[in-house]
Every structure is written in C-alpha cells, then in structure tokens.
Short mmCIF file of N, CA and C and ligand atoms in Angstrom, two decimals:
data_model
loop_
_atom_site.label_atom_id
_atom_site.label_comp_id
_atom_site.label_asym_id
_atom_site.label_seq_id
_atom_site.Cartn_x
_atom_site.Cartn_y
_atom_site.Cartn_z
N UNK A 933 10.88 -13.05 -9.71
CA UNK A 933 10.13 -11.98 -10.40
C UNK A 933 8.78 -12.50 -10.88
N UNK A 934 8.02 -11.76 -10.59
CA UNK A 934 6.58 -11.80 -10.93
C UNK A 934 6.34 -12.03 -12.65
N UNK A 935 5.48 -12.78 -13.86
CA UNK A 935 5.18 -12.66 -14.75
C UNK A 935 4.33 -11.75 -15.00
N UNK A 936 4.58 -10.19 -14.96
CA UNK A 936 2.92 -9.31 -15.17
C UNK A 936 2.23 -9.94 -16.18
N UNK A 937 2.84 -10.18 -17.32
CA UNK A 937 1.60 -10.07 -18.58
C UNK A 937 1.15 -11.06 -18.34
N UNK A 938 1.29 -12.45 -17.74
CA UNK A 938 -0.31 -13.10 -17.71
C UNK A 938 -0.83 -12.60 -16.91
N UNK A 939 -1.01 -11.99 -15.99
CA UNK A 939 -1.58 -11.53 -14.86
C UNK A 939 -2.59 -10.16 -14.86
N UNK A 940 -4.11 -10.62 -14.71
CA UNK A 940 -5.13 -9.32 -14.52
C UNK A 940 -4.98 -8.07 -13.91
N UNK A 941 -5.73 -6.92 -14.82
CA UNK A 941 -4.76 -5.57 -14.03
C UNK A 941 -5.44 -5.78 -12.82
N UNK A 942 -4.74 -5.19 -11.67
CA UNK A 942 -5.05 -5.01 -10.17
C UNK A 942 -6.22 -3.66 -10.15
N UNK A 943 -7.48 -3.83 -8.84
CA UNK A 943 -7.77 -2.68 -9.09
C UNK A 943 -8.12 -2.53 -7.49
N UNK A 944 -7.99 -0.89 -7.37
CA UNK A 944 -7.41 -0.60 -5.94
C UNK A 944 -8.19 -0.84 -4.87
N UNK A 945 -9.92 -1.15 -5.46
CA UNK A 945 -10.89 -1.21 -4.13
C UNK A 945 -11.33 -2.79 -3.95
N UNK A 946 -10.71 -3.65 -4.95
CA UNK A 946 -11.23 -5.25 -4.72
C UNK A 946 -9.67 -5.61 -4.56
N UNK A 947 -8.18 -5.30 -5.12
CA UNK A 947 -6.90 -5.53 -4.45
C UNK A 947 -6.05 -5.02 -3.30
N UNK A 948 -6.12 -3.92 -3.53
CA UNK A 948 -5.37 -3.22 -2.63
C UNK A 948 -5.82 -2.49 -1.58
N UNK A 949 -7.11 -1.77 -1.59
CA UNK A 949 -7.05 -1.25 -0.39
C UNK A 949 -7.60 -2.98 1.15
N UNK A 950 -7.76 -3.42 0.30
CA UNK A 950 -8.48 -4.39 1.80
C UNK A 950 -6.56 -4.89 2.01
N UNK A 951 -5.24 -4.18 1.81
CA UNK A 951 -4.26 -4.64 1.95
C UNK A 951 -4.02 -3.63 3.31
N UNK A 952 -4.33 -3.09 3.50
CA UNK A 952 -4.06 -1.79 4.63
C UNK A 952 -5.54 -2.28 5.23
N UNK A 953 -5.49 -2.43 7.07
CA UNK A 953 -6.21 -2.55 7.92
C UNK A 953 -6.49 -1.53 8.18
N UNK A 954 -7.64 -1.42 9.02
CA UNK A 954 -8.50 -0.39 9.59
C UNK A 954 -7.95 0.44 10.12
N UNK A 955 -6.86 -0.23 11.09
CA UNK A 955 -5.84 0.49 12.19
C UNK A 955 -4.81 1.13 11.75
N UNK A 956 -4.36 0.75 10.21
CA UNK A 956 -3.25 1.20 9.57
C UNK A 956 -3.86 2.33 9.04
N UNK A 957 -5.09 2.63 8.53
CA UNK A 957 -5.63 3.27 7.99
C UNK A 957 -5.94 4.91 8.83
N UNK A 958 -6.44 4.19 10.13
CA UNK A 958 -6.30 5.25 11.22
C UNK A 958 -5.02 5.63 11.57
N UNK A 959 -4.22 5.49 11.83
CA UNK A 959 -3.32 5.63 12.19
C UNK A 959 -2.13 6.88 11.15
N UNK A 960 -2.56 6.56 10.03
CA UNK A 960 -1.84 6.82 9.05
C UNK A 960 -2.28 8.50 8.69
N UNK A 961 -4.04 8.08 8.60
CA UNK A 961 -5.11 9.60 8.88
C UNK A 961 -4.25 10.82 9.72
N UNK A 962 -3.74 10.07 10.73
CA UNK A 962 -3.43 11.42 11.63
C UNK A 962 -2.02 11.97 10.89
N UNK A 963 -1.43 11.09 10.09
CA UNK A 963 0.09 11.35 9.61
C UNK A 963 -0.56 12.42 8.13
N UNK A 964 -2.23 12.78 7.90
CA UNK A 964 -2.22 13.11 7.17
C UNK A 964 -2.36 13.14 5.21
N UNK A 965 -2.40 10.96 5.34
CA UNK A 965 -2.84 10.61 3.95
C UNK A 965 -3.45 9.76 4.66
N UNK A 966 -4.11 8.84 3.48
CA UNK A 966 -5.56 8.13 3.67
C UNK A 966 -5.13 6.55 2.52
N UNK A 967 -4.49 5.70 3.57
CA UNK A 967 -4.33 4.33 2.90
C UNK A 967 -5.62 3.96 2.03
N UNK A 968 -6.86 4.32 2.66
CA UNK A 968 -7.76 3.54 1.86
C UNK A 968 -8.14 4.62 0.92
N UNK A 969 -7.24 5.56 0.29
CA UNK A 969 -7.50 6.24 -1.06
C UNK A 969 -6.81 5.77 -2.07
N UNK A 970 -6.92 5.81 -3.21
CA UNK A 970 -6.18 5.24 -4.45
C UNK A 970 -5.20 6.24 -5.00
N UNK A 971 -5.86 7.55 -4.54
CA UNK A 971 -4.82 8.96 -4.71
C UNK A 971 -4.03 9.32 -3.89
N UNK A 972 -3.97 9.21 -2.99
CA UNK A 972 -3.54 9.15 -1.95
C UNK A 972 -2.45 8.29 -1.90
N UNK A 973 -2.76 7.09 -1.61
CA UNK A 973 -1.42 6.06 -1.89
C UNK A 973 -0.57 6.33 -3.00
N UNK A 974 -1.18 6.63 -4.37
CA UNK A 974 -0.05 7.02 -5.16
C UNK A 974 0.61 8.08 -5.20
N UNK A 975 0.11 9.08 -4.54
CA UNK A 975 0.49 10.35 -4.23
C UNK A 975 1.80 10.51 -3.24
N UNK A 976 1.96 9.29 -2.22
CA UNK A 976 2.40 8.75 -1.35
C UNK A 976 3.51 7.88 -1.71
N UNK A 977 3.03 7.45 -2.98
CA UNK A 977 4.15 5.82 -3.45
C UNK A 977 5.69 5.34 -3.00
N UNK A 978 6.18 6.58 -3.17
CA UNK A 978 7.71 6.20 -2.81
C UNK A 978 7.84 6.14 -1.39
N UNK A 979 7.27 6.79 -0.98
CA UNK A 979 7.52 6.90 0.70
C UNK A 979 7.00 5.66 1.42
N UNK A 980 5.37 5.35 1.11
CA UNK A 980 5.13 3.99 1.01
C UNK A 980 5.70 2.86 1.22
N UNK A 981 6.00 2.34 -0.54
CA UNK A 981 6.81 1.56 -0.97
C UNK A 981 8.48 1.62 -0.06
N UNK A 982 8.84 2.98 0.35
CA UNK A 982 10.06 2.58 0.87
C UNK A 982 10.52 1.94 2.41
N UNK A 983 9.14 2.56 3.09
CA UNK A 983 8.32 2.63 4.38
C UNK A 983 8.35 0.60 4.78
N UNK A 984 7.61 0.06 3.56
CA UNK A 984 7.44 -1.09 3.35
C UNK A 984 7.95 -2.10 3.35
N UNK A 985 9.38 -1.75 2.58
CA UNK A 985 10.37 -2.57 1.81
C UNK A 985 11.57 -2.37 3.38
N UNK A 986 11.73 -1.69 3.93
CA UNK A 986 12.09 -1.08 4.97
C UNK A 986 11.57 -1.92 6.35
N UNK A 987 10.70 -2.51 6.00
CA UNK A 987 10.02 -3.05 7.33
C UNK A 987 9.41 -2.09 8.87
N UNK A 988 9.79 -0.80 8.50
CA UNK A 988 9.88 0.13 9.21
C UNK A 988 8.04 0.14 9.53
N UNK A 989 7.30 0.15 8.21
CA UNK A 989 5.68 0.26 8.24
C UNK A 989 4.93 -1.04 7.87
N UNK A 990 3.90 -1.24 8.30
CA UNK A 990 3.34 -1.06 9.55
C UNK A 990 3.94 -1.18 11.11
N UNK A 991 4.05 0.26 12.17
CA UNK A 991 4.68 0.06 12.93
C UNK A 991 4.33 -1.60 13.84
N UNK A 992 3.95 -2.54 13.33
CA UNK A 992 3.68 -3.84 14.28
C UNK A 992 3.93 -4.64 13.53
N UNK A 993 4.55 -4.41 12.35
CA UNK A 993 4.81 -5.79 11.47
C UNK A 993 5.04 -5.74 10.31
N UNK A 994 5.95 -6.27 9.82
CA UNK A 994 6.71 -5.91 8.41
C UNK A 994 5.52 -6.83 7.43
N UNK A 995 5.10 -6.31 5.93
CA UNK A 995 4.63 -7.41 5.48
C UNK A 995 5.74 -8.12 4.44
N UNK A 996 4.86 -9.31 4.14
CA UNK A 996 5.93 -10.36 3.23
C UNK A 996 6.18 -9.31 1.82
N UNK A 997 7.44 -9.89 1.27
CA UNK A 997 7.47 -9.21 0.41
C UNK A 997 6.50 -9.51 -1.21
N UNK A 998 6.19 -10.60 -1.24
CA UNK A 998 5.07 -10.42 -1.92
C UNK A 998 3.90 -9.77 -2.24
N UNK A 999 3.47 -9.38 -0.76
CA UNK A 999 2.35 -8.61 -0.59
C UNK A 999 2.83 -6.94 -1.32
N UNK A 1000 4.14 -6.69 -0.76
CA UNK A 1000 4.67 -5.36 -1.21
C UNK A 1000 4.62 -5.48 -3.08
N UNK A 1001 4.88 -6.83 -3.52
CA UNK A 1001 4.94 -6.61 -4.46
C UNK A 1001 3.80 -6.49 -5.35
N UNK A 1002 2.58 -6.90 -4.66
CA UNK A 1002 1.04 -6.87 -5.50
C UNK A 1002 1.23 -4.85 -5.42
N UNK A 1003 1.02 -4.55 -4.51
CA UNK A 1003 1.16 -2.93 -4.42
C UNK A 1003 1.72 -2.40 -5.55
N UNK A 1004 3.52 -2.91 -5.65
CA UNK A 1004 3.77 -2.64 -6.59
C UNK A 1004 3.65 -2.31 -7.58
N UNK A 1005 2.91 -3.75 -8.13
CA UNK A 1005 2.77 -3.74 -9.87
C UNK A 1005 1.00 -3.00 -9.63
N UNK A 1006 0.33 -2.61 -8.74
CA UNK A 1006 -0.96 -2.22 -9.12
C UNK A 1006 -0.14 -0.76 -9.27
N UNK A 1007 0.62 -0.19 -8.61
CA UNK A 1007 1.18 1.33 -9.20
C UNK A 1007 1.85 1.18 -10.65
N UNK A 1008 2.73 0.50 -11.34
CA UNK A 1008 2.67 0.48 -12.20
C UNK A 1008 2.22 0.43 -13.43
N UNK A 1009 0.74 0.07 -12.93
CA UNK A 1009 -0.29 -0.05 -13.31
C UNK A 1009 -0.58 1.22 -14.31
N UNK A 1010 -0.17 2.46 -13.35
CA UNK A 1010 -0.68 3.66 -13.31
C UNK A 1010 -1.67 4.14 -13.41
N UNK A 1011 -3.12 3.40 -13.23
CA UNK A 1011 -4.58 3.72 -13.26
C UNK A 1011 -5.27 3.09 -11.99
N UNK A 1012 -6.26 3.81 -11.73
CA UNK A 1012 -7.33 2.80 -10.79
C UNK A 1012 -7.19 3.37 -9.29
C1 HEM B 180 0.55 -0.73 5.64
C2 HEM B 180 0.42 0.16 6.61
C3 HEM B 180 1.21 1.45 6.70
C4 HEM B 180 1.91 2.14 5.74
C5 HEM B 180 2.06 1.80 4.26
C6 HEM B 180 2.49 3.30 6.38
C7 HEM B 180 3.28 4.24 5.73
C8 HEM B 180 3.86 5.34 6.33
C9 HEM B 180 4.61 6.36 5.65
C10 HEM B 180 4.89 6.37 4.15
C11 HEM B 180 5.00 7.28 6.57
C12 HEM B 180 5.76 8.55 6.31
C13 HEM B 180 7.21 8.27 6.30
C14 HEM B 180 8.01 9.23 5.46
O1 HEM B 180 7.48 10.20 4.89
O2 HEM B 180 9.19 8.96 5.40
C15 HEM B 180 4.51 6.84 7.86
C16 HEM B 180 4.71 7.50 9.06
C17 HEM B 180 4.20 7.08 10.27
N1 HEM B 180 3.40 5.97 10.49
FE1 HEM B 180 2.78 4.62 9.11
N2 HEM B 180 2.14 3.29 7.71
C18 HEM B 180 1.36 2.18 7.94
C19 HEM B 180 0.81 1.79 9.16
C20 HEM B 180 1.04 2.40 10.37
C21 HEM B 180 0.63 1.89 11.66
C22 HEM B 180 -0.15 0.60 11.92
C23 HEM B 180 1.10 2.78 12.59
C24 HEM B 180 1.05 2.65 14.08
C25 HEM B 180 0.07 2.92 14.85
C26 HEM B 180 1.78 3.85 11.90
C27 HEM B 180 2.36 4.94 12.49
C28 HEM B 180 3.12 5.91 11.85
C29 HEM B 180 3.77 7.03 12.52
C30 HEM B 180 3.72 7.30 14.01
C31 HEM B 180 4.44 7.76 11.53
C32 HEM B 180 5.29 9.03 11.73
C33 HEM B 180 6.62 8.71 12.32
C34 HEM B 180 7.52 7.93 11.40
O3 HEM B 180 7.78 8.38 10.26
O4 HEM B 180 7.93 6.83 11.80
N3 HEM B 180 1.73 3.58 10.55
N4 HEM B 180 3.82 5.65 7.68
#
C-alpha cells in the first residue's frame, strides 16, 4: 500500500494524462470518451479502473499495477 499523506496531490495534465498514449487516446475517442480529459476519465472511473485492473485495457497491454495505482489515488483526489 501506497503512503498518500507524504505524497504531493497528483494533477491530471503534468500526472496523468501523459499516462494514456496518443493511440489509447484515439482509439478510446471512437468508444466515445476522451482519456486525455480530466472529466471525462472521472466520469468514466469505474469502468476505467475496472477495464485496467482487468488487464482487459489497453487492448495491447496490461499496465503494471502501480501505474493503475497513481490513477487511483489522483481520483481520490477528487479534484483536478
Ligand atoms: C489506458 C488505455 C485505455 C483505457 C483506460 C481504456 C478503457 C476502456 C473502457 C473503460 C472501455 C469501456 C468498457 C466498459 O464500459 O465496460 C473500453 C472499451 C474499448 N476499448 Fe479501450 N481503453 C484504453 C485503450 C484502448 C486501446 C489502445 C484500444 C485498441 C485500439 C482500445 C479499444 C477499445 C475497444 C474496441 C472498446 C470496446 C469494446 C470492449 O469493450 O472491449 N482501448 N476501453
């Protein structure tokens, strides 16, 4: 488990969106949401996050679960 409280809040256009590629980004467009939005992804979160944890998304490669977990705690975040 991650320590949040030492840890700086995450913010979605210098953490997270450079976490979703160009191609994921396109790709995703046609499904109708927009990885590189901040509303969007949270709007999205569970499906996302389950998409993720699932290994199911990105269709070419599961990411580590760490990476899932920066995502994470920037939604918990609940701002940004
Ligand atoms: C980090 C990157 C990505 C994330 C977080 C993501 C997330 C998701 C989510 C949440 C859904 C909807 C599933 C649902 O509502 O249950 C979905 C569907 C889909 N995604 Fe992605 N996606 C990513 C990258 C990609 C890539 C690279 C491709 C392939 C070109 C792709 C192709 C599709 C397709 C074809 C669907 C509709 C069919 C299906 O549900 O499997 N996605 N994705």
């Amino acid at each position: 488990m991650n320590d949040v409280t030492n840890e700086a809040p995450l913010q979605f256009e210098s953490d997270i969106k450079p976490l979703f590629r160009e191609r994921d980004r396109d790709a995703m467009l046609r499904f109708h949401f927009d990885l590189w939005s901040a509303g969007d992804v949270r709007g999205h979160s569970a499906a996302v996050v389950r998409r993720l944890r699932q290994g199911t998304m990105p269709c070419d490669g599961a990411w580590p679960p760490d990476r899932i977990d920066v995502l994470e705690r920037w939604l918990a975040q609940g701002e940004n």
